[in-house]
JSON list of C-alpha atoms in Angstrom, two decimals:
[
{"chain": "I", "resi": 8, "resn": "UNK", "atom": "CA", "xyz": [-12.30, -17.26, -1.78]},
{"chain": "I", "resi": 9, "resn": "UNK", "atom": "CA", "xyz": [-15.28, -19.19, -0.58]},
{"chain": "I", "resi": 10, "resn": "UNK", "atom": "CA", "xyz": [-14.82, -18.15, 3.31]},
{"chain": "I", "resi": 11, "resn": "UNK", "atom": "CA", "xyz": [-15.54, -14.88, 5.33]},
{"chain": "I", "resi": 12, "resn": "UNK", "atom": "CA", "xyz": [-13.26, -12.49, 4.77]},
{"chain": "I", "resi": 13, "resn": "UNK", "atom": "CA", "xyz": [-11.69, -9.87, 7.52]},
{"chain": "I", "resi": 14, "resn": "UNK", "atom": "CA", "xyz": [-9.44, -7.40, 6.76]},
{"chain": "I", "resi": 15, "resn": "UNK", "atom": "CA", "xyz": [-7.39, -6.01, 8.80]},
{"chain": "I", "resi": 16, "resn": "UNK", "atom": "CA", "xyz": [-6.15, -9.11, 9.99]},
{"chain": "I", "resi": 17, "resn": "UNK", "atom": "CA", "xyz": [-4.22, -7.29, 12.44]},
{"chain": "I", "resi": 18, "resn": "UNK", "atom": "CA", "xyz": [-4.47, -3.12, 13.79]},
{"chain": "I", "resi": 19, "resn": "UNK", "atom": "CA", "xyz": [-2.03, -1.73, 16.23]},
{"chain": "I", "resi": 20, "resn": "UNK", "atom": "CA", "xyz": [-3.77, 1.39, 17.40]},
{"chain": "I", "resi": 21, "resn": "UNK", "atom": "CA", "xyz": [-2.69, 4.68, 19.57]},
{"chain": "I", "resi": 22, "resn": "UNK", "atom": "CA", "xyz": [-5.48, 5.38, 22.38]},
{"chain": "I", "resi": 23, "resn": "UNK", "atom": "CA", "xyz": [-7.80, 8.06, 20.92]},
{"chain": "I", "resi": 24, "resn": "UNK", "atom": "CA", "xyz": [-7.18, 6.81, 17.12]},
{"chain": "I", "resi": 25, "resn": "UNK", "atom": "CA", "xyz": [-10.43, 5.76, 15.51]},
{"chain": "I", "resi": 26, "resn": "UNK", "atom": "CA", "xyz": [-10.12, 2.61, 13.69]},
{"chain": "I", "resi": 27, "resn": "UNK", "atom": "CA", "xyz": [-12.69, 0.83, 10.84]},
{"chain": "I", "resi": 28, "resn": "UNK", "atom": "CA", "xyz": [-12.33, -3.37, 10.50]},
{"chain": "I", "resi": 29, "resn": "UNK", "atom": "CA", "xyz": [-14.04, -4.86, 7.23]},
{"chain": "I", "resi": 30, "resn": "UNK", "atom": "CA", "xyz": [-16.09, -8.08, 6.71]},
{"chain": "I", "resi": 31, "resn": "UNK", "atom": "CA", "xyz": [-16.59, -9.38, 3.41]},
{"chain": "I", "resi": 32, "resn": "UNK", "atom": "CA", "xyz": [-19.41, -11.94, 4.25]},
{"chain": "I", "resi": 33, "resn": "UNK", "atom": "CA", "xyz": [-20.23, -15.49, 1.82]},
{"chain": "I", "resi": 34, "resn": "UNK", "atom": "CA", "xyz": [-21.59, -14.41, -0.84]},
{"chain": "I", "resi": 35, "resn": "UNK", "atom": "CA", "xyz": [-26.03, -14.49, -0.89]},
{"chain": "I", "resi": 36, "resn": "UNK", "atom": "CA", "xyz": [-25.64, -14.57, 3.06]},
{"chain": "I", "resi": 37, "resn": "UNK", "atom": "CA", "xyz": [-28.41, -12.81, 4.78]},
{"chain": "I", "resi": 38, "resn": "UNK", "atom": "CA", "xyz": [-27.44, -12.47, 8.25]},
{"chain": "I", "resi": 39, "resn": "UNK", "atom": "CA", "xyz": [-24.29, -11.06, 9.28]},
{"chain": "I", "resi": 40, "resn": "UNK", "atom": "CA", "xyz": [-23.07, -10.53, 13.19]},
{"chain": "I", "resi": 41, "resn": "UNK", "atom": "CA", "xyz": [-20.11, -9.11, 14.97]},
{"chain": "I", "resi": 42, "resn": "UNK", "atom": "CA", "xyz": [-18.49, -10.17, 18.19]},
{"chain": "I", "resi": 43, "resn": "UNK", "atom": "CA", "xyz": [-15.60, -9.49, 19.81]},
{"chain": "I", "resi": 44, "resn": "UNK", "atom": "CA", "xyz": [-13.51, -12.29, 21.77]},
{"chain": "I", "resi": 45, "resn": "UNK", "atom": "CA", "xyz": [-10.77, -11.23, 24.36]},
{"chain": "I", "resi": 46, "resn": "UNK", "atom": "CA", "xyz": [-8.21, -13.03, 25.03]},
{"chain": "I", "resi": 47, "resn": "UNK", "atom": "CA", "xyz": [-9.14, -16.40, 26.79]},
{"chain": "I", "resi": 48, "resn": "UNK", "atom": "CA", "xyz": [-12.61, -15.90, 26.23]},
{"chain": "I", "resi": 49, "resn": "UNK", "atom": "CA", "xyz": [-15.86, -16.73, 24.32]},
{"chain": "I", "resi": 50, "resn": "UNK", "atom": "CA", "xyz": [-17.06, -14.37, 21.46]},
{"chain": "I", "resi": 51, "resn": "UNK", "atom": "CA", "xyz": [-19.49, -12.41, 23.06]},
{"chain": "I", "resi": 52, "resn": "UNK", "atom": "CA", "xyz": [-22.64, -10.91, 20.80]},
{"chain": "I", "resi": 53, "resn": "UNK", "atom": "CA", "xyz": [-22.06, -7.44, 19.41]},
{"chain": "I", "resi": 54, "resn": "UNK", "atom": "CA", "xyz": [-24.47, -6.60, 16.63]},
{"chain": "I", "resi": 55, "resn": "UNK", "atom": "CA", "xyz": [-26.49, -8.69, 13.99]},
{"chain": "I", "resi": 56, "resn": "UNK", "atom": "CA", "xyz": [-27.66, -7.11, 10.49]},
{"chain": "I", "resi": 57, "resn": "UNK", "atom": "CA", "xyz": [-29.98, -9.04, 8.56]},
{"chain": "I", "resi": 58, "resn": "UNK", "atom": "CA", "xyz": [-29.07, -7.67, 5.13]},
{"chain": "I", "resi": 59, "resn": "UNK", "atom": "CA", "xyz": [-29.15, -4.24, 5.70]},
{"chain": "I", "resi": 60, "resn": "UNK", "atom": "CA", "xyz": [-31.22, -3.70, 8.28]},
{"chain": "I", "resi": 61, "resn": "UNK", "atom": "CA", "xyz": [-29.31, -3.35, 11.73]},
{"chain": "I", "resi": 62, "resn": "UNK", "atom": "CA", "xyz": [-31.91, -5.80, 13.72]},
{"chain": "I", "resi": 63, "resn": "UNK", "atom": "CA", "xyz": [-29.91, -5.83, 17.10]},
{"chain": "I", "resi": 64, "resn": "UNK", "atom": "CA", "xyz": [-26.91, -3.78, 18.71]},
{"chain": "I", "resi": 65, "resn": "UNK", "atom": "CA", "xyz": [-27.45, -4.71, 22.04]},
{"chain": "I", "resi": 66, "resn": "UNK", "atom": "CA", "xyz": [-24.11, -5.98, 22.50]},
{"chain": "I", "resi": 67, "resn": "UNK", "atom": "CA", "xyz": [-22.13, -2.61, 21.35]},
{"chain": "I", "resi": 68, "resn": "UNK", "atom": "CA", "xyz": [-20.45, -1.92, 24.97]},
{"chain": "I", "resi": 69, "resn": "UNK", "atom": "CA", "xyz": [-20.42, 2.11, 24.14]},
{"chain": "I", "resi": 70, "resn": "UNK", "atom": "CA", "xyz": [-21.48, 4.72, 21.78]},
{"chain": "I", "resi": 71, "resn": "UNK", "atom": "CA", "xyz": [-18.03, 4.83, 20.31]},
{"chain": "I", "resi": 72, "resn": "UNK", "atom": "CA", "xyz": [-19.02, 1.83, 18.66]},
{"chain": "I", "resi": 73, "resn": "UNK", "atom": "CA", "xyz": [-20.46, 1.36, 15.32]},
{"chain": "I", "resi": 74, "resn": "UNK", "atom": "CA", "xyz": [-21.32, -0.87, 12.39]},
{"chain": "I", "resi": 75, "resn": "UNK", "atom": "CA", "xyz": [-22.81, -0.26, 8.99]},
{"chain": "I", "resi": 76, "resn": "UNK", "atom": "CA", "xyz": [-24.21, -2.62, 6.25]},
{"chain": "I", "resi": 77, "resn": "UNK", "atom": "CA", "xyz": [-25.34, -0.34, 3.41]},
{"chain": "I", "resi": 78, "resn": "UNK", "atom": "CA", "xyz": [-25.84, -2.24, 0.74]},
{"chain": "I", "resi": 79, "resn": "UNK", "atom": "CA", "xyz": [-26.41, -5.83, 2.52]},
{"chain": "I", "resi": 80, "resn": "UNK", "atom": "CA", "xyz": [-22.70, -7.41, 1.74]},
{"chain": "I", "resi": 81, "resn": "UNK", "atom": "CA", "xyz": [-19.81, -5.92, 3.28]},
{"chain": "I", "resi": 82, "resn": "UNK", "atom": "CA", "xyz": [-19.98, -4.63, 6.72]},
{"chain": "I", "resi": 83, "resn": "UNK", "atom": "CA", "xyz": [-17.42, -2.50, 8.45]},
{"chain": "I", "resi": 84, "resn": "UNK", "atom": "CA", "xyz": [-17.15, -2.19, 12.49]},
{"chain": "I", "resi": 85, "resn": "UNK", "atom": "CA", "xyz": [-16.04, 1.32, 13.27]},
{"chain": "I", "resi": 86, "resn": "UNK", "atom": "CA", "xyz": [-14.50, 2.23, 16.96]},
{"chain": "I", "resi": 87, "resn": "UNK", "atom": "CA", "xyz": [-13.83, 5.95, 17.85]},
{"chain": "I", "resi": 88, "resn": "UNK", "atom": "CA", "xyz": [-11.43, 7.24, 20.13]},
{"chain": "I", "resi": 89, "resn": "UNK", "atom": "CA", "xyz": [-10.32, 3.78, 20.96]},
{"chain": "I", "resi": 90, "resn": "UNK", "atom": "CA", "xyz": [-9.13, 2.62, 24.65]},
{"chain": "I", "resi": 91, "resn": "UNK", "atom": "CA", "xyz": [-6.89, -0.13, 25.90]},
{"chain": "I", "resi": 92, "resn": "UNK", "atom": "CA", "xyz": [-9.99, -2.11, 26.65]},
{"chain": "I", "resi": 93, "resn": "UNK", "atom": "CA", "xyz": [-10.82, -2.03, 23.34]},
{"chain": "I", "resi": 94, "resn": "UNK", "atom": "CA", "xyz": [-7.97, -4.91, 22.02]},
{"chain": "I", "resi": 95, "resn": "UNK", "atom": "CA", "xyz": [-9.55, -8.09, 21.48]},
{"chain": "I", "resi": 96, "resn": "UNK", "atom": "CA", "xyz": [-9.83, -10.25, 18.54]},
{"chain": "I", "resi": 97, "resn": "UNK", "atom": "CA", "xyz": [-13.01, -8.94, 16.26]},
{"chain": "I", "resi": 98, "resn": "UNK", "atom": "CA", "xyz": [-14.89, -11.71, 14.30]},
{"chain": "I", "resi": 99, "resn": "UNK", "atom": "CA", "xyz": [-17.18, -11.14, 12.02]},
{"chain": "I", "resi": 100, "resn": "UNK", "atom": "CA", "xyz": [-19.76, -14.45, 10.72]},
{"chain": "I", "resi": 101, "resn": "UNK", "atom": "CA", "xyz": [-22.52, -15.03, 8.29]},
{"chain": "I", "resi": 102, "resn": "UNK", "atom": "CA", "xyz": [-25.17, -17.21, 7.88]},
{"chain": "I", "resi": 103, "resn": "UNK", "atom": "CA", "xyz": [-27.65, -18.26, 4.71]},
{"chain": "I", "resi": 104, "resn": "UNK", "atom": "CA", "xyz": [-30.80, -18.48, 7.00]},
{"chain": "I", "resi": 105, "resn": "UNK", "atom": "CA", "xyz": [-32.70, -16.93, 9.70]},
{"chain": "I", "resi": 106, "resn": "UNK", "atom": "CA", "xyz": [-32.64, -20.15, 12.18]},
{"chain": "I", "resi": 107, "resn": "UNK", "atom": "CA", "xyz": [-29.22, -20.52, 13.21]},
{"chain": "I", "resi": 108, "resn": "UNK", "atom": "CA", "xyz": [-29.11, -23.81, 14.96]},
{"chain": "I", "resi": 109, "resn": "UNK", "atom": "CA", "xyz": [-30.16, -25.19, 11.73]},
{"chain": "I", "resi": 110, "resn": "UNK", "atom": "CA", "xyz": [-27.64, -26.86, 8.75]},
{"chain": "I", "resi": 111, "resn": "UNK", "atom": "CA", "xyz": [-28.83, -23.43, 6.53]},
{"chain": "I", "resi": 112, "resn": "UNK", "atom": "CA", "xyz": [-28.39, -21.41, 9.60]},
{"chain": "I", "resi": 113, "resn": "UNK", "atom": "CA", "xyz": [-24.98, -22.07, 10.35]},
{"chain": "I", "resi": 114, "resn": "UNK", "atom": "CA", "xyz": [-22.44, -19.45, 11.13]},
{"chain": "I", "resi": 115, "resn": "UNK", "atom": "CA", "xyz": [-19.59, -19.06, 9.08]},
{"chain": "I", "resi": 116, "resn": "UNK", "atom": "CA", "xyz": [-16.79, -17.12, 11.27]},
{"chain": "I", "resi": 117, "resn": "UNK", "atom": "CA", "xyz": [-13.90, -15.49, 9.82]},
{"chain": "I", "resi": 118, "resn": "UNK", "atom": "CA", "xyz": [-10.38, -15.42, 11.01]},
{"chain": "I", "resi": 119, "resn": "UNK", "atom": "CA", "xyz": [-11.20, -12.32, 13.20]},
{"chain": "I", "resi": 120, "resn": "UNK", "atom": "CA", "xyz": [-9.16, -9.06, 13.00]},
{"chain": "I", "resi": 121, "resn": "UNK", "atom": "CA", "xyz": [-6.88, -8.87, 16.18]},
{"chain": "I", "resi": 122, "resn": "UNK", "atom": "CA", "xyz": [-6.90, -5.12, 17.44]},
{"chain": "I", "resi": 123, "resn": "UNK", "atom": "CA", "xyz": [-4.56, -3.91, 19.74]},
{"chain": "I", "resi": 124, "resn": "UNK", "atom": "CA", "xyz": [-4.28, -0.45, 21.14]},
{"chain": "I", "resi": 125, "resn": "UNK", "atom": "CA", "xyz": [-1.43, 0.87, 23.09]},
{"chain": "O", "resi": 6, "resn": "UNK", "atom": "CA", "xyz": [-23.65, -15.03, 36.84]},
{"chain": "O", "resi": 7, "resn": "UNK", "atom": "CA", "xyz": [-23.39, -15.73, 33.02]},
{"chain": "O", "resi": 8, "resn": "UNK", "atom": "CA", "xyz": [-25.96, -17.78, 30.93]},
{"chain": "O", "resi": 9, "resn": "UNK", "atom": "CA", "xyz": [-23.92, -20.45, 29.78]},
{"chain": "O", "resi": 10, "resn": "UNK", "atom": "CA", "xyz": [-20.56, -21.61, 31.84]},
{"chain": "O", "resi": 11, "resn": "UNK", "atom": "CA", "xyz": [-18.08, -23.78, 31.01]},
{"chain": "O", "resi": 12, "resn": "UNK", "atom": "CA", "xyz": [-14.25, -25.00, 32.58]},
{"chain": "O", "resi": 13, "resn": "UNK", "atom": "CA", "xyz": [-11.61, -22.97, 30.94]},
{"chain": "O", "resi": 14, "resn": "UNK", "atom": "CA", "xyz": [-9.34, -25.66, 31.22]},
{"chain": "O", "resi": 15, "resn": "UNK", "atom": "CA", "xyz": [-6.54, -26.73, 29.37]},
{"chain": "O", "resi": 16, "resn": "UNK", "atom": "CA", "xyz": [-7.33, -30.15, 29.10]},
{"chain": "O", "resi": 17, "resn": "UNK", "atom": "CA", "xyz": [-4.32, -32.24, 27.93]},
{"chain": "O", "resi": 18, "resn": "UNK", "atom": "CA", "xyz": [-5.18, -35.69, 27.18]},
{"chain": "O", "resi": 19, "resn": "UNK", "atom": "CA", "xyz": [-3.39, -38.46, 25.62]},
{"chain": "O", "resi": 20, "resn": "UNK", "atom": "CA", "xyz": [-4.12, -39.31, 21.89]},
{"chain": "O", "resi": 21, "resn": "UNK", "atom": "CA", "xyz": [-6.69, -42.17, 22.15]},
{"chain": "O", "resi": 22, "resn": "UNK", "atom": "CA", "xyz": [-8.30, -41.12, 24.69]},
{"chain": "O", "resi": 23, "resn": "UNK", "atom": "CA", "xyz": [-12.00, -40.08, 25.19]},
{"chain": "O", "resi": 24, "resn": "UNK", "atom": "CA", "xyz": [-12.51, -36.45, 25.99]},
{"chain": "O", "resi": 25, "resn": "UNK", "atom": "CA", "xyz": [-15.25, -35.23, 27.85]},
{"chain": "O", "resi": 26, "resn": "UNK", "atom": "CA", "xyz": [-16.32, -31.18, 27.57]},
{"chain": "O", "resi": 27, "resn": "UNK", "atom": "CA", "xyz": [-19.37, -30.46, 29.54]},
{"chain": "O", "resi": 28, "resn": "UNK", "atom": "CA", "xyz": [-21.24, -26.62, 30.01]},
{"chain": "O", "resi": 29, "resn": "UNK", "atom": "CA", "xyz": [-23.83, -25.61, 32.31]},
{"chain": "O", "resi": 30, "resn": "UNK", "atom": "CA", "xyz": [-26.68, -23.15, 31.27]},
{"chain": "O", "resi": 31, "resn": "UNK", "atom": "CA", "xyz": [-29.39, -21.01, 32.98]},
{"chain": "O", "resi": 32, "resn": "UNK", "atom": "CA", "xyz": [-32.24, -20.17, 31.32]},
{"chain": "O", "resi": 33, "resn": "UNK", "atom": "CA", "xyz": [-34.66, -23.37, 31.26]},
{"chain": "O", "resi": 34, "resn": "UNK", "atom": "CA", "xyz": [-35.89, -21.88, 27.49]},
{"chain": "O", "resi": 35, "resn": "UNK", "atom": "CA", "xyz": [-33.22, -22.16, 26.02]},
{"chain": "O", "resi": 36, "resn": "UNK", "atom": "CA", "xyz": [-33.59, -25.18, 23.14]},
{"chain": "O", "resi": 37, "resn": "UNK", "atom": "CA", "xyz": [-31.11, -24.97, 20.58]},
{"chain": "O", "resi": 38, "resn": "UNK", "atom": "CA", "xyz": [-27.12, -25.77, 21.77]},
{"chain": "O", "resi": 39, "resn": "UNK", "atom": "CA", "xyz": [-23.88, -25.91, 19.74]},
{"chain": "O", "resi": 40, "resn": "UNK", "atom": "CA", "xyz": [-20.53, -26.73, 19.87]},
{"chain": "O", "resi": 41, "resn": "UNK", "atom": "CA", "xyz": [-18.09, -24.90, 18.15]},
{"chain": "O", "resi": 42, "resn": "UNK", "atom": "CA", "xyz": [-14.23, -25.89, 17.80]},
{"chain": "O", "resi": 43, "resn": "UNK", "atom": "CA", "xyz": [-11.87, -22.92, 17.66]},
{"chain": "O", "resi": 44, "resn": "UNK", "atom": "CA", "xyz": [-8.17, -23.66, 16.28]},
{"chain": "O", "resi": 45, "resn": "UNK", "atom": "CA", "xyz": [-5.04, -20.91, 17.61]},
{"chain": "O", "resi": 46, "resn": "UNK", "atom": "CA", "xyz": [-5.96, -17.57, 15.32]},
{"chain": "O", "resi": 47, "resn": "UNK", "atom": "CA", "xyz": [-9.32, -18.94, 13.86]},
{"chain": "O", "resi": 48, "resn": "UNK", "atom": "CA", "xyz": [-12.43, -18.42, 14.08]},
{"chain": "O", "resi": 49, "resn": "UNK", "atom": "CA", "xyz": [-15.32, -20.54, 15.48]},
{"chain": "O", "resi": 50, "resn": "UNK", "atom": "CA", "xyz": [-16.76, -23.51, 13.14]},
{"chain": "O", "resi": 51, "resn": "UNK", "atom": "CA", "xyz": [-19.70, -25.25, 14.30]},
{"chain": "O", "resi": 52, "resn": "UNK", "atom": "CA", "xyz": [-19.28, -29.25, 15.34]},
{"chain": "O", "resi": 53, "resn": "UNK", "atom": "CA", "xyz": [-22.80, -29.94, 15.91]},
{"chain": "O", "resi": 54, "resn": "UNK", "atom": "CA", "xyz": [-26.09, -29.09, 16.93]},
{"chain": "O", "resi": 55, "resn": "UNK", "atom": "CA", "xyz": [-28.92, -30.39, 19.05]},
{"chain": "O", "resi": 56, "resn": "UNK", "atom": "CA", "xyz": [-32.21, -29.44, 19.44]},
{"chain": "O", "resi": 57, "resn": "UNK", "atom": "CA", "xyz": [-33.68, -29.93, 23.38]},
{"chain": "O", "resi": 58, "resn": "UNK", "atom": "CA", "xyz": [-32.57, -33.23, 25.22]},
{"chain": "O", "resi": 59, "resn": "UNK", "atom": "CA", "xyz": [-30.95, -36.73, 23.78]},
{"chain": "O", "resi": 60, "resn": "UNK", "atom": "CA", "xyz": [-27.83, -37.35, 22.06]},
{"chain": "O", "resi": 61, "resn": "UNK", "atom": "CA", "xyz": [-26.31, -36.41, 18.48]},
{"chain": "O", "resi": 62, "resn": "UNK", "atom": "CA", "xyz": [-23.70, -38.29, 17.30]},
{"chain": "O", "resi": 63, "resn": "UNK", "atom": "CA", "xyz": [-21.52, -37.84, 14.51]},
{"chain": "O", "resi": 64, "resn": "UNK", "atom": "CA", "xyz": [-18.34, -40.10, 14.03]},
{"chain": "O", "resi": 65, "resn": "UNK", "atom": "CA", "xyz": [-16.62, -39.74, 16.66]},
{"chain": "O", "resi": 66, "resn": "UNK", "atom": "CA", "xyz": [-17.98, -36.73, 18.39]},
{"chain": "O", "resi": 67, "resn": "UNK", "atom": "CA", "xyz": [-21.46, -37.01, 20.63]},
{"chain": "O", "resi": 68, "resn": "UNK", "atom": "CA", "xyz": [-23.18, -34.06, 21.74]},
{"chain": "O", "resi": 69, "resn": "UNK", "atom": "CA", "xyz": [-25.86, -34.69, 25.04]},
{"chain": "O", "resi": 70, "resn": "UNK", "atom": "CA", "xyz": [-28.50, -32.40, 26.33]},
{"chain": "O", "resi": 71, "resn": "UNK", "atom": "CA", "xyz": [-29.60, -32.99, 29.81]},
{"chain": "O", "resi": 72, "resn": "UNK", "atom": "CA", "xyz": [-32.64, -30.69, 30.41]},
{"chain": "O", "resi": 73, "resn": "UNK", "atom": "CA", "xyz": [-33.05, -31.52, 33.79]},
{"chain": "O", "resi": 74, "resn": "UNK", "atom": "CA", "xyz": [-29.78, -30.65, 35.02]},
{"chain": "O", "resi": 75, "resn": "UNK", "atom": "CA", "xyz": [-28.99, -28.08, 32.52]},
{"chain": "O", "resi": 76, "resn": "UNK", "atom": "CA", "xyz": [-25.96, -29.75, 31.61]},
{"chain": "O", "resi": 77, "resn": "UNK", "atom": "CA", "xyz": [-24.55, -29.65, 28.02]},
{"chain": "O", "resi": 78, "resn": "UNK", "atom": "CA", "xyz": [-21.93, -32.29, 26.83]},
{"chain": "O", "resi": 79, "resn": "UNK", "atom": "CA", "xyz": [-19.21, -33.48, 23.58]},
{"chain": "O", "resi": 80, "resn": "UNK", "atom": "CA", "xyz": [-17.50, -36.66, 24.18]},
{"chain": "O", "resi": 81, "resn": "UNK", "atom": "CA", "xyz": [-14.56, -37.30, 22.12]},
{"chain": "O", "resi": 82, "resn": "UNK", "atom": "CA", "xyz": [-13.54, -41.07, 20.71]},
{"chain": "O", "resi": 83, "resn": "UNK", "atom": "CA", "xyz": [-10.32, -41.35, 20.10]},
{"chain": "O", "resi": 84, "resn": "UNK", "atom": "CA", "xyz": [-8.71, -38.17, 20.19]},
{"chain": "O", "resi": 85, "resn": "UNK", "atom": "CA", "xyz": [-6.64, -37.44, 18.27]},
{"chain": "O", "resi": 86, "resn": "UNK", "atom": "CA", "xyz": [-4.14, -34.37, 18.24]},
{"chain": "O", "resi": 87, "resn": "UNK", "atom": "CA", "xyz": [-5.82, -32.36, 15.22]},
{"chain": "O", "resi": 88, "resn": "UNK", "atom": "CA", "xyz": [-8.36, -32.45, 17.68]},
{"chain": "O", "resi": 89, "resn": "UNK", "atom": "CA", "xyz": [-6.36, -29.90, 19.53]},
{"chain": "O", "resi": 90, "resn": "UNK", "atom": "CA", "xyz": [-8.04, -26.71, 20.25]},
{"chain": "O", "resi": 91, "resn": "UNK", "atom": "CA", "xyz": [-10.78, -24.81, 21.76]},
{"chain": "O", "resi": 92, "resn": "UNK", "atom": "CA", "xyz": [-14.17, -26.08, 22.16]},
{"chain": "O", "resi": 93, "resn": "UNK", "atom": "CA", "xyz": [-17.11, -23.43, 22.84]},
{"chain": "O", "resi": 94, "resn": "UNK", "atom": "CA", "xyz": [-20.56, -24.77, 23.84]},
{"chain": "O", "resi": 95, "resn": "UNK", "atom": "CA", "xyz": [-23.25, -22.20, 22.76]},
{"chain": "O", "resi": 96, "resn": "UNK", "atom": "CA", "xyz": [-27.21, -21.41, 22.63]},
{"chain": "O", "resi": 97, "resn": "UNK", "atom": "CA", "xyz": [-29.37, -19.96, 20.37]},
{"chain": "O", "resi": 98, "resn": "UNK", "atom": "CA", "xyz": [-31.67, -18.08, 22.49]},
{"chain": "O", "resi": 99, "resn": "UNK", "atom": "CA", "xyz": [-33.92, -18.08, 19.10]},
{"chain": "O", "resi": 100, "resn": "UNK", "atom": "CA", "xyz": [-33.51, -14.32, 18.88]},
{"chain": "O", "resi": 101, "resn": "UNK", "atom": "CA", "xyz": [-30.84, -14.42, 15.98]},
{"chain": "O", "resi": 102, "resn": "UNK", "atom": "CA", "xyz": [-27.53, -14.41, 18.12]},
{"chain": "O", "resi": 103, "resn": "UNK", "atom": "CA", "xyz": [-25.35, -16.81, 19.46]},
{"chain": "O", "resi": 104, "resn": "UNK", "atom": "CA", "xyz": [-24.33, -17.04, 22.70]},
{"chain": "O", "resi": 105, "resn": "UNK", "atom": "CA", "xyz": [-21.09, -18.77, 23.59]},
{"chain": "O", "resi": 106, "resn": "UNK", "atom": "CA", "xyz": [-19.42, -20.41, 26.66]},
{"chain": "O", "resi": 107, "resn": "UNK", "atom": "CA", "xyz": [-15.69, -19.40, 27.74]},
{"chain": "O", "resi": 108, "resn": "UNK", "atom": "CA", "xyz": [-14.65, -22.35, 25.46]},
{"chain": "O", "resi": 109, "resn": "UNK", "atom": "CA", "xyz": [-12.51, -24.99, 27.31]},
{"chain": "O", "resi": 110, "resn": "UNK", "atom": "CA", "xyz": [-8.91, -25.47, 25.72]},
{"chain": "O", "resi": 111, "resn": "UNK", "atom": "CA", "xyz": [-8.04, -28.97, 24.66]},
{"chain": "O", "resi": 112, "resn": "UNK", "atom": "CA", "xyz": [-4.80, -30.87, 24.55]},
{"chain": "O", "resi": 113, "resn": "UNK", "atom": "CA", "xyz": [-3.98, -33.94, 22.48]},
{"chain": "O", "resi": 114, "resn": "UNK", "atom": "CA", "xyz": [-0.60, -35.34, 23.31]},
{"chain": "O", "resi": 115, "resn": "UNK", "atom": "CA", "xyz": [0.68, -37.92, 20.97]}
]
């Protein structure tokens, strides 16, 4: 497809289990970001890669966070030793262009992947 | 205190109505604001844009700036119930993220 994609779509985890969510950005995108949206919330900002180059991970709440963009496509979000605070909805978006409030810069979410950990 | 605040909500109008979704912001820099409509299990897609103060329209949706009071708004025409769903306000700080209100959660009865 045309779109973002996410996969998983949706992760039931044990505490402690380490867990790895995919993006599949639009294809010739530059930028890439992850945030993570809890329930009855806003996204909030976790981490921004302009192709591969990790340009800002000031939102990753803890070290047991961590995302990876080797080649300047697909990204994956990796969480170790995952906690109950940890379940929220993970989106991942995309844009063409550095200036984001911009018709080029406009971010393309996808559907998010909805972790859960028990 | 966070940057950008907005009413949770729910909001449940009746279809035909005019809808009015307003955020408040902090930071006097900021230049670039969005709104973003969220459907149930969706992500984010962007409504419109607006660069400082004045008004964008676009059919029937109207974004406002208001600088001076810090006061972001969408107004609504005519809603109608596909309009149903979550509406974020948002900044771009101009350092390459986005940074999004709670989103207020919108109801469109027919």
């Amino acid at each position: 497809g045309a779109g973002v994609s996410q996969s998983p779509r949706y992760k039931v985890a044990k505490r402690g289990q380490d867990v790895a969510l995919r993006c599949d950005p639009i294809s010739g995108h530059v930028s890439l970001f992850w945030y993570q949206q809890a329930l009855g919330q806003g996204p909030e900002f976790l981490t921004y890669f302009q192709n591969e180059a990790q340009l800002d991970k000031s939102g990753l709440p803890s070290d047991r966070f961590f995302a990876e963009r080797p080649e300047g496509s697909v990204s994956t979000l990796k969480i170790q030793r995952t906690q109950q605070e940890d379940s929220a909805v993970y989106l991942c978006a995309s844009s063409l262009a550095r200036r984001l409030a911009s018709k080029t810069g406009e971010l393309f979410f996808g559907e998010g992947s909805r972790l859960t950990v028990l | 205190q966070k940057e950008v605040e907005q009413d949770p909500g729910p909001l449940s109008v009746p279809e035909g109505a005019i809808v009015s979704l307003n955020c408040t912001y902090s930071n006097s820099a900021f230049q670039y604001f969005m709104w973003y409509r969220q459907y149930s299990r969706k992500g984010p897609e962007l409504l419109m844009y607006t660069y400082s103060s004045g008004n964008k329209e676009d059919g029937r949706f109207t974004a406002q700036v208001d600088k001076s009071s810090k006061y972001i708004s969408l107004f609504i025409r005519d809603s109608q119930p596909s309009d149903s769903a979550t509406y974020l306000c948002a900044y771009d700080g101009g350092y390459q993220k986005v940074t999004f209100g709670t989103g207020t959660k919108l109801q469109v009865i027919p």
